[in-house]
C-alpha positions in Angstrom: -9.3 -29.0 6.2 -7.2 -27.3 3.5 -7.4 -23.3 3.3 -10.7 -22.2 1.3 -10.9 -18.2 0.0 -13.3 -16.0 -1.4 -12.9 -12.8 -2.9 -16.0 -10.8 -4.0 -16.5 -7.0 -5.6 -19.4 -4.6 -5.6 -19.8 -1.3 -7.5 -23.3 -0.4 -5.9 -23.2 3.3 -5.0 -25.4 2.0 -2.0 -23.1 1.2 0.6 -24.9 -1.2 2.5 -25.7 -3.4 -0.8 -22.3 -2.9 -1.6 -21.3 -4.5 1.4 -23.4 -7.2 1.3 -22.9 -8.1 -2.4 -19.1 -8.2 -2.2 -19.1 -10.3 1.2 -22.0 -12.9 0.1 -20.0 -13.0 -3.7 -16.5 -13.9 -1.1 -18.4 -16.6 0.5 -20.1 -18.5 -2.3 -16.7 -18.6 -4.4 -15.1 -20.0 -1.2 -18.1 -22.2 -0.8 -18.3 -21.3 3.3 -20.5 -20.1 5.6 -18.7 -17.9 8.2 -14.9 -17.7 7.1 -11.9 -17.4 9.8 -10.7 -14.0 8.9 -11.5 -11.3 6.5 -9.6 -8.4 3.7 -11.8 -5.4 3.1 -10.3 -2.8 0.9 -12.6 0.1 -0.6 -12.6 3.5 -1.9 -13.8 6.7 0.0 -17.3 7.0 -1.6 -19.2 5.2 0.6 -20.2 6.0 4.4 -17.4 3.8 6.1 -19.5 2.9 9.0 -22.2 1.6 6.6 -20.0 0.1 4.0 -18.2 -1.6 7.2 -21.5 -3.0 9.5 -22.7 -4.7 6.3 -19.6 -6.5 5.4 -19.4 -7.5 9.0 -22.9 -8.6 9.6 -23.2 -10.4 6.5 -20.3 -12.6 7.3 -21.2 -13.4 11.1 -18.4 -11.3 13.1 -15.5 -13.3 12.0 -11.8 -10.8 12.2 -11.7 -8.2 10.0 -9.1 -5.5 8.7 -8.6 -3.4 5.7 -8.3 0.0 4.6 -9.5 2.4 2.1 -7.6 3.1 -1.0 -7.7 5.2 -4.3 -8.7 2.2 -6.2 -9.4 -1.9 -5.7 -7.8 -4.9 -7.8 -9.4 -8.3 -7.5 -8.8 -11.1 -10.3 -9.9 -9.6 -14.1 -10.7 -6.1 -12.6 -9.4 -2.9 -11.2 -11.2 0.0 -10.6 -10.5 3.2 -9.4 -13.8 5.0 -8.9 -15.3 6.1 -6.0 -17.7 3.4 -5.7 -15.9 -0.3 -5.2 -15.4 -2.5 -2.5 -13.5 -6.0 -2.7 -13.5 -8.9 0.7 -11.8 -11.8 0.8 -12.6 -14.3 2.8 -10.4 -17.0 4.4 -11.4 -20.2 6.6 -8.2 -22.6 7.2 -6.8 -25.0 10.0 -3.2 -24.5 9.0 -3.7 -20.4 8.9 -4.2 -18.4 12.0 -4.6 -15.1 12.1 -3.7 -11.9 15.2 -4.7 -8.4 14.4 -5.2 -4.9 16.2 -5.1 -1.5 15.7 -3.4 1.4 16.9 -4.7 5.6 16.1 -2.8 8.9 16.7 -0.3 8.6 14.0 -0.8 12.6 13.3 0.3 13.1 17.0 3.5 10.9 17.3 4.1 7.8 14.7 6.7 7.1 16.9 4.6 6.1 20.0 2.1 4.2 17.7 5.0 2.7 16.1 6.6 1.6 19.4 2.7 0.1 20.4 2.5 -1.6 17.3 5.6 -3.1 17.6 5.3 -4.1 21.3 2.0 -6.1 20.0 3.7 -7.8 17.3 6.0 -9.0 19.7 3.5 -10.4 21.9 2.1 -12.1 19.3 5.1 -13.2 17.5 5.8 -17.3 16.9 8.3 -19.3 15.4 5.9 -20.6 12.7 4.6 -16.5 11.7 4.7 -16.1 8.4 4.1 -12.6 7.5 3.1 -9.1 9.2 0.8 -6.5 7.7 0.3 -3.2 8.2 -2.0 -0.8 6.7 -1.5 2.8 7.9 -3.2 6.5 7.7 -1.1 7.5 4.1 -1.6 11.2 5.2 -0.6 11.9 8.3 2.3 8.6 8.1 6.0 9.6 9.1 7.2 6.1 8.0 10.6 6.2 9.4 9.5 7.1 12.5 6.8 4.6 12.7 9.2 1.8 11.7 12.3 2.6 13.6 10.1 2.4 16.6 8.1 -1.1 15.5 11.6 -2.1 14.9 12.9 -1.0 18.4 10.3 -3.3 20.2 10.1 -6.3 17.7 13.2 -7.5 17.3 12.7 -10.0 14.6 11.8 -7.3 12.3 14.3 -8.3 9.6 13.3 -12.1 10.2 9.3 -12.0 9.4 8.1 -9.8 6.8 6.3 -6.9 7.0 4.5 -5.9 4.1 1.5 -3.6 3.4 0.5 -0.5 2.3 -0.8 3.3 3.3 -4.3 4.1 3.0 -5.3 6.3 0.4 -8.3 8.7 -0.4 -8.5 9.4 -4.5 -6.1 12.1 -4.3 -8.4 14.3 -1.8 -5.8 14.0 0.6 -8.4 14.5 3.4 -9.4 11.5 5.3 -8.5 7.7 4.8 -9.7 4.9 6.3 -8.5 2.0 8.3 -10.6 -1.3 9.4 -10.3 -3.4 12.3 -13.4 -5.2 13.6 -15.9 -2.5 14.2 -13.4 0.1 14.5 -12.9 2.9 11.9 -9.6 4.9 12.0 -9.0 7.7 10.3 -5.1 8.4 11.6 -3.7 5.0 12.2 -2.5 1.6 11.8 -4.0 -1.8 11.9 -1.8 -4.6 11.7 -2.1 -8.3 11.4 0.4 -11.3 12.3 0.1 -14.6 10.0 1.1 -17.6 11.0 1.2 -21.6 10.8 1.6 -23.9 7.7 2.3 -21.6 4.9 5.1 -19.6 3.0 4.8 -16.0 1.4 6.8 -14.6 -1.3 6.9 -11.1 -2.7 8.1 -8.9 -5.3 8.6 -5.0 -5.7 9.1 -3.1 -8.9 9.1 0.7 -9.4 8.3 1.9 -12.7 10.0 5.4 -12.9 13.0 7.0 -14.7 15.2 10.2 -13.4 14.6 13.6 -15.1 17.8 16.1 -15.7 20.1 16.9 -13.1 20.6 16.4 -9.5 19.5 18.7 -6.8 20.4 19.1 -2.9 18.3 19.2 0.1 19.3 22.8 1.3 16.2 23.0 3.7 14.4 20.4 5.8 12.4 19.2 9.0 11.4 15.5 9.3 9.8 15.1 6.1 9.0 17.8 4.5 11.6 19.6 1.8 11.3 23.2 1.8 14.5 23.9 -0.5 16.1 22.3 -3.3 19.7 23.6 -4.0 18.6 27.0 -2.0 15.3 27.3 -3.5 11.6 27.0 -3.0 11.2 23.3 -3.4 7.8 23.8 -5.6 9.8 26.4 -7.6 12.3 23.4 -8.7 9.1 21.0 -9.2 7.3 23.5 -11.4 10.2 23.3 -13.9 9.4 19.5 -14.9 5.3 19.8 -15.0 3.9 19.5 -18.1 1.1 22.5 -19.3 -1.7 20.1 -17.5 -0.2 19.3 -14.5 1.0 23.2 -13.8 -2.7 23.7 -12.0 -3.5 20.1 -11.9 -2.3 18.8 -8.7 -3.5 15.5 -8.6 -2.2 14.6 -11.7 1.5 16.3 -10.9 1.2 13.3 -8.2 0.4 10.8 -10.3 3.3 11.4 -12.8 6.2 12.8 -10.4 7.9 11.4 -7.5 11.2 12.3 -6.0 14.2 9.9 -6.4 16.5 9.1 -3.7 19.4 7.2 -4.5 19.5 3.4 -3.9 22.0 2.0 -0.8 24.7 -0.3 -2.0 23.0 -3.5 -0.5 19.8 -2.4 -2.6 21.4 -1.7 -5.9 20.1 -5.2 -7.1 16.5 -3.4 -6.9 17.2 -0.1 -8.5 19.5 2.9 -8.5 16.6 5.0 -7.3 14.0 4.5 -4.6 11.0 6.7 -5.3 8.9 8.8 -2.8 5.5 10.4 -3.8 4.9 14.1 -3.1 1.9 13.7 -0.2 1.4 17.4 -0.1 2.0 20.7 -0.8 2.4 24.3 0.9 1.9 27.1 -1.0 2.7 29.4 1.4 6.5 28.0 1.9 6.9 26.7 -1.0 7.3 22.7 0.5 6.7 19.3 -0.5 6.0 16.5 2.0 7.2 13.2 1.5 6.0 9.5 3.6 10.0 9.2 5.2 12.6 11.9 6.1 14.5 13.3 4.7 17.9 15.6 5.6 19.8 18.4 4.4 22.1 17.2 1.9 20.5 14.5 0.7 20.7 14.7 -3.1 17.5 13.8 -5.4 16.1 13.8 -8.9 12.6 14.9 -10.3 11.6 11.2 -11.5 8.6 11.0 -14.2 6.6 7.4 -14.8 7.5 5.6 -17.5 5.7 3.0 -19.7 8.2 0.9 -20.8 9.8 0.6 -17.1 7.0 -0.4 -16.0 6.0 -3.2 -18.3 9.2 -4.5 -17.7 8.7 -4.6 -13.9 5.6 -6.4 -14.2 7.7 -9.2 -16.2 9.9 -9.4 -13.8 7.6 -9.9 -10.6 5.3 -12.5 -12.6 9.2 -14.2 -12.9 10.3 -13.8 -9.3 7.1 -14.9 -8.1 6.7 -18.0 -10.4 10.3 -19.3 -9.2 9.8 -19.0 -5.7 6.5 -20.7 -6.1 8.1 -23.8 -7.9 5.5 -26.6 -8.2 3.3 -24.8 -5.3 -0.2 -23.8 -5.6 -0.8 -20.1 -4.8 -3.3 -19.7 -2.2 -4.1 -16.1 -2.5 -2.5 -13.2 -3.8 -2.6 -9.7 -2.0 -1.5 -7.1 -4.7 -0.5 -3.4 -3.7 0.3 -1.0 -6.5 0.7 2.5 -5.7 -1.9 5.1 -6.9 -2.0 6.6 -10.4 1.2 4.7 -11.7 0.1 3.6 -14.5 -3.1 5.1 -16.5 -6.5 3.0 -17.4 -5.9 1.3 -20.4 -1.9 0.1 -19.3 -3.5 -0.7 -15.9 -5.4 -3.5 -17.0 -3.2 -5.0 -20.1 -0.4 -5.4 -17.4 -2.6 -6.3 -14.6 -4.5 -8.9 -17.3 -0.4 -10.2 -17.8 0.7 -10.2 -14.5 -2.6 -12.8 -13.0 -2.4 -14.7 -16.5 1.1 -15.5 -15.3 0.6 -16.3 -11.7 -2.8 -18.1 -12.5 -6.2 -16.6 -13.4 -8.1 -18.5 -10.9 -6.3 -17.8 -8.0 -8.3 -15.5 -5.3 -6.7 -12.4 -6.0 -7.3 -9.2 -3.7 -5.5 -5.3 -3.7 -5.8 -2.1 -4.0 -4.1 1.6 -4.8 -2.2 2.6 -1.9 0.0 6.0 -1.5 3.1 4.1 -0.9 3.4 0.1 -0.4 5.6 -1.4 2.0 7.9 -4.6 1.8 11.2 -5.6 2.7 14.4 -5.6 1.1 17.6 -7.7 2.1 15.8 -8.0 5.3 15.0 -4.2 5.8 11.7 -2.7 5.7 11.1 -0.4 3.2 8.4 2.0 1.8 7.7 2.3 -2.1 5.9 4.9 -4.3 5.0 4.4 -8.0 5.8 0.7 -7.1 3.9 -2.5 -7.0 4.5 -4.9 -4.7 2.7 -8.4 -5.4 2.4 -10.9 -2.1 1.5 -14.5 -2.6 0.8 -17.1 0.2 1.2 -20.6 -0.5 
């Protein structure tokens, strides 16, 4: 039997049609009637448990996980209100599919990162092909998290992991993770691939340093609360713009920090980015997903149009050479939220599935970071996209 996918979308601002209309629209395209495992990614409109119990029921129990995120991408959309849900659907011989969730990242991502790594191990095989993980984007310490996975699963650098961090349209209150019936709202859920399949991914940031360097003078774990001896929202006020002085959403859609690249990662980019997750008024700090230590020098970096376009050409050309004559299978797409606005968003998005094919069941949505590997290390993105394809 070859591998037969689905992907369905729903705007309803009732969350139980929505459910229903996206799950019944994945099965019809994939022309099944109860699929072997399922994607659900959806914004933070809806009543999870709702939204959830309808997707489930309407496609008999089968293995579930997902997320919420600021926005969803299937194949000619995106959208990034609060009302859309996206499943896909996947029913294959040569695909198999181990999964589980993990909560309590707020308390120590360490000891979930050391349980979720223990389970990858149990479940590892020599024919895996990729892991996923889809974690709490709030309360995440991603080093933590991974150097701990990493301690337990020791052919981290060997399979993939890719995914993303839940997201919540910039309320920064509560995001959502799926697994089966289970809802987290401070966790991970993870997944293991495997059997007769390859994956290939790209990454691209698309964001340019802004004037000089500054210097970590004041840190714990991950958040920054001075830059070169100062309030670290003091130095970020300088490079806002007159809307984004009270606008703090849109500060975070436009300005990340800028760490600079390793030597083994300069083929990337000079700069990894990291969004700004929060704020503190009162101490003047910003938070960041990894951490970060005194004297560690950074730059304000700002989005930038042209970077970005050119980082979509190149993942369409990475992606299209490691495919060769091979027919894509499905495509998982995770671009980070706000880095690009409406109107760019879908001429690029409209570019990048023309390239890779504009049939292919294509599934995503806005994370606040992404996460895939580089020269065999695992690594977390902001203002990036990173497209996966299996095939």
């Amino acid at each position: 039997m070859v591998t037969q996918v689905g992907v369905g979308i729903s705007h309803h601002r009732n969350p139980r049609q929505a459910g229903y209309e996206a799950a019944q629209q994945a099965l019809n395209i994939a022309n099944i009637t109860k699929p072997d495992f399922i994607l659900l990614f959806s914004t933070v409109g809806y009543s999870p448990r709702t939204l959830l119990d309808s997707v489930r029921s309407t496609l008999g129990y089968a293995p579930l996980i997902g997320c919420s995120g600021e926005g969803v991408i299937v194949q000619g959309e995106a959208d990034e209100s609060n009302f859309s849900v996206a499943v896909m659907v996947v029913q294959s011989a040569q695909i198999r599919l181990s999964y589980g969730a993990v909560p309590g990242l707020s308390q120590d991502s360490a000891v979930v990162g050391n349980r979720v790594g223990q389970f990858l191990a149990q479940h590892d095989s020599s024919d895996a092909i990729a892991n996923f993980l889809f974690a709490d984007g709030i309360s995440c310490d991603f080093d933590q998290l991974i150097s701990a996975l990493e301690d337990q699963f020791n052919r981290a650098n060997q399979v993939p992991l890719l995914g993303g961090l839940s997201a919540d349209n910039y309320a920064m209150t509560r995001t959502y993770q799926y697994c089966d019936d289970t809802i987290l709202t401070d966790g991970v859920v993870w997944a293991t691939l495997a059997g007769k399949a390859q994956v290939a991914w790209s990454i691209s940031h698309g964001c340019v340093p802004l004037g000089n360097k500054y210097t970590v003078t004041r840190s714990q774990n991950n958040q920054i609360f001075e830059l070169d001896h100062q309030p670290a929202l003091e130095i970020l006020r300088q490079y806002l713009l007159d809307e984004e002085l009270e606008n703090w959403e849109l500060a975070l859609r436009n300005l990340g920090l800028g760490l600079k690249s390793q030597d083994a990662f300069q083929n990337f980019d000079a700069f990894f980015v990291r969004s700004m997750i929060a704020r503190n008024l009162e101490t003047g700090s910003i938070t960041i997903p990894t951490e970060i230590s005194a004297g560690t020098d950074v730059w304000m970096m700002r989005r930038d149009q042209g970077k970005t376009q050119a980082g979509i050409h190149k993942i369409a050309a990475e992606l299209l050479e490691a495919l060769g004559e091979s027919t894509p299978q499905f495509v998982i797409q995770l671009e980070c939220a706000g880095r690009v606005g409406d109107t760019q968003k879908r001429a690029l998005l409209a570019t990048l599935q023309s390239a890779i094919g504009p049939t292919v069941p294509w599934i995503g949505f806005y994370p606040y970071g992404g996460i895939g590997p580089l020269n065999g290390q695992s690594c977390i993105h902001s203002h990036a996209d990173i497209v996966i394809v299996l095939y």
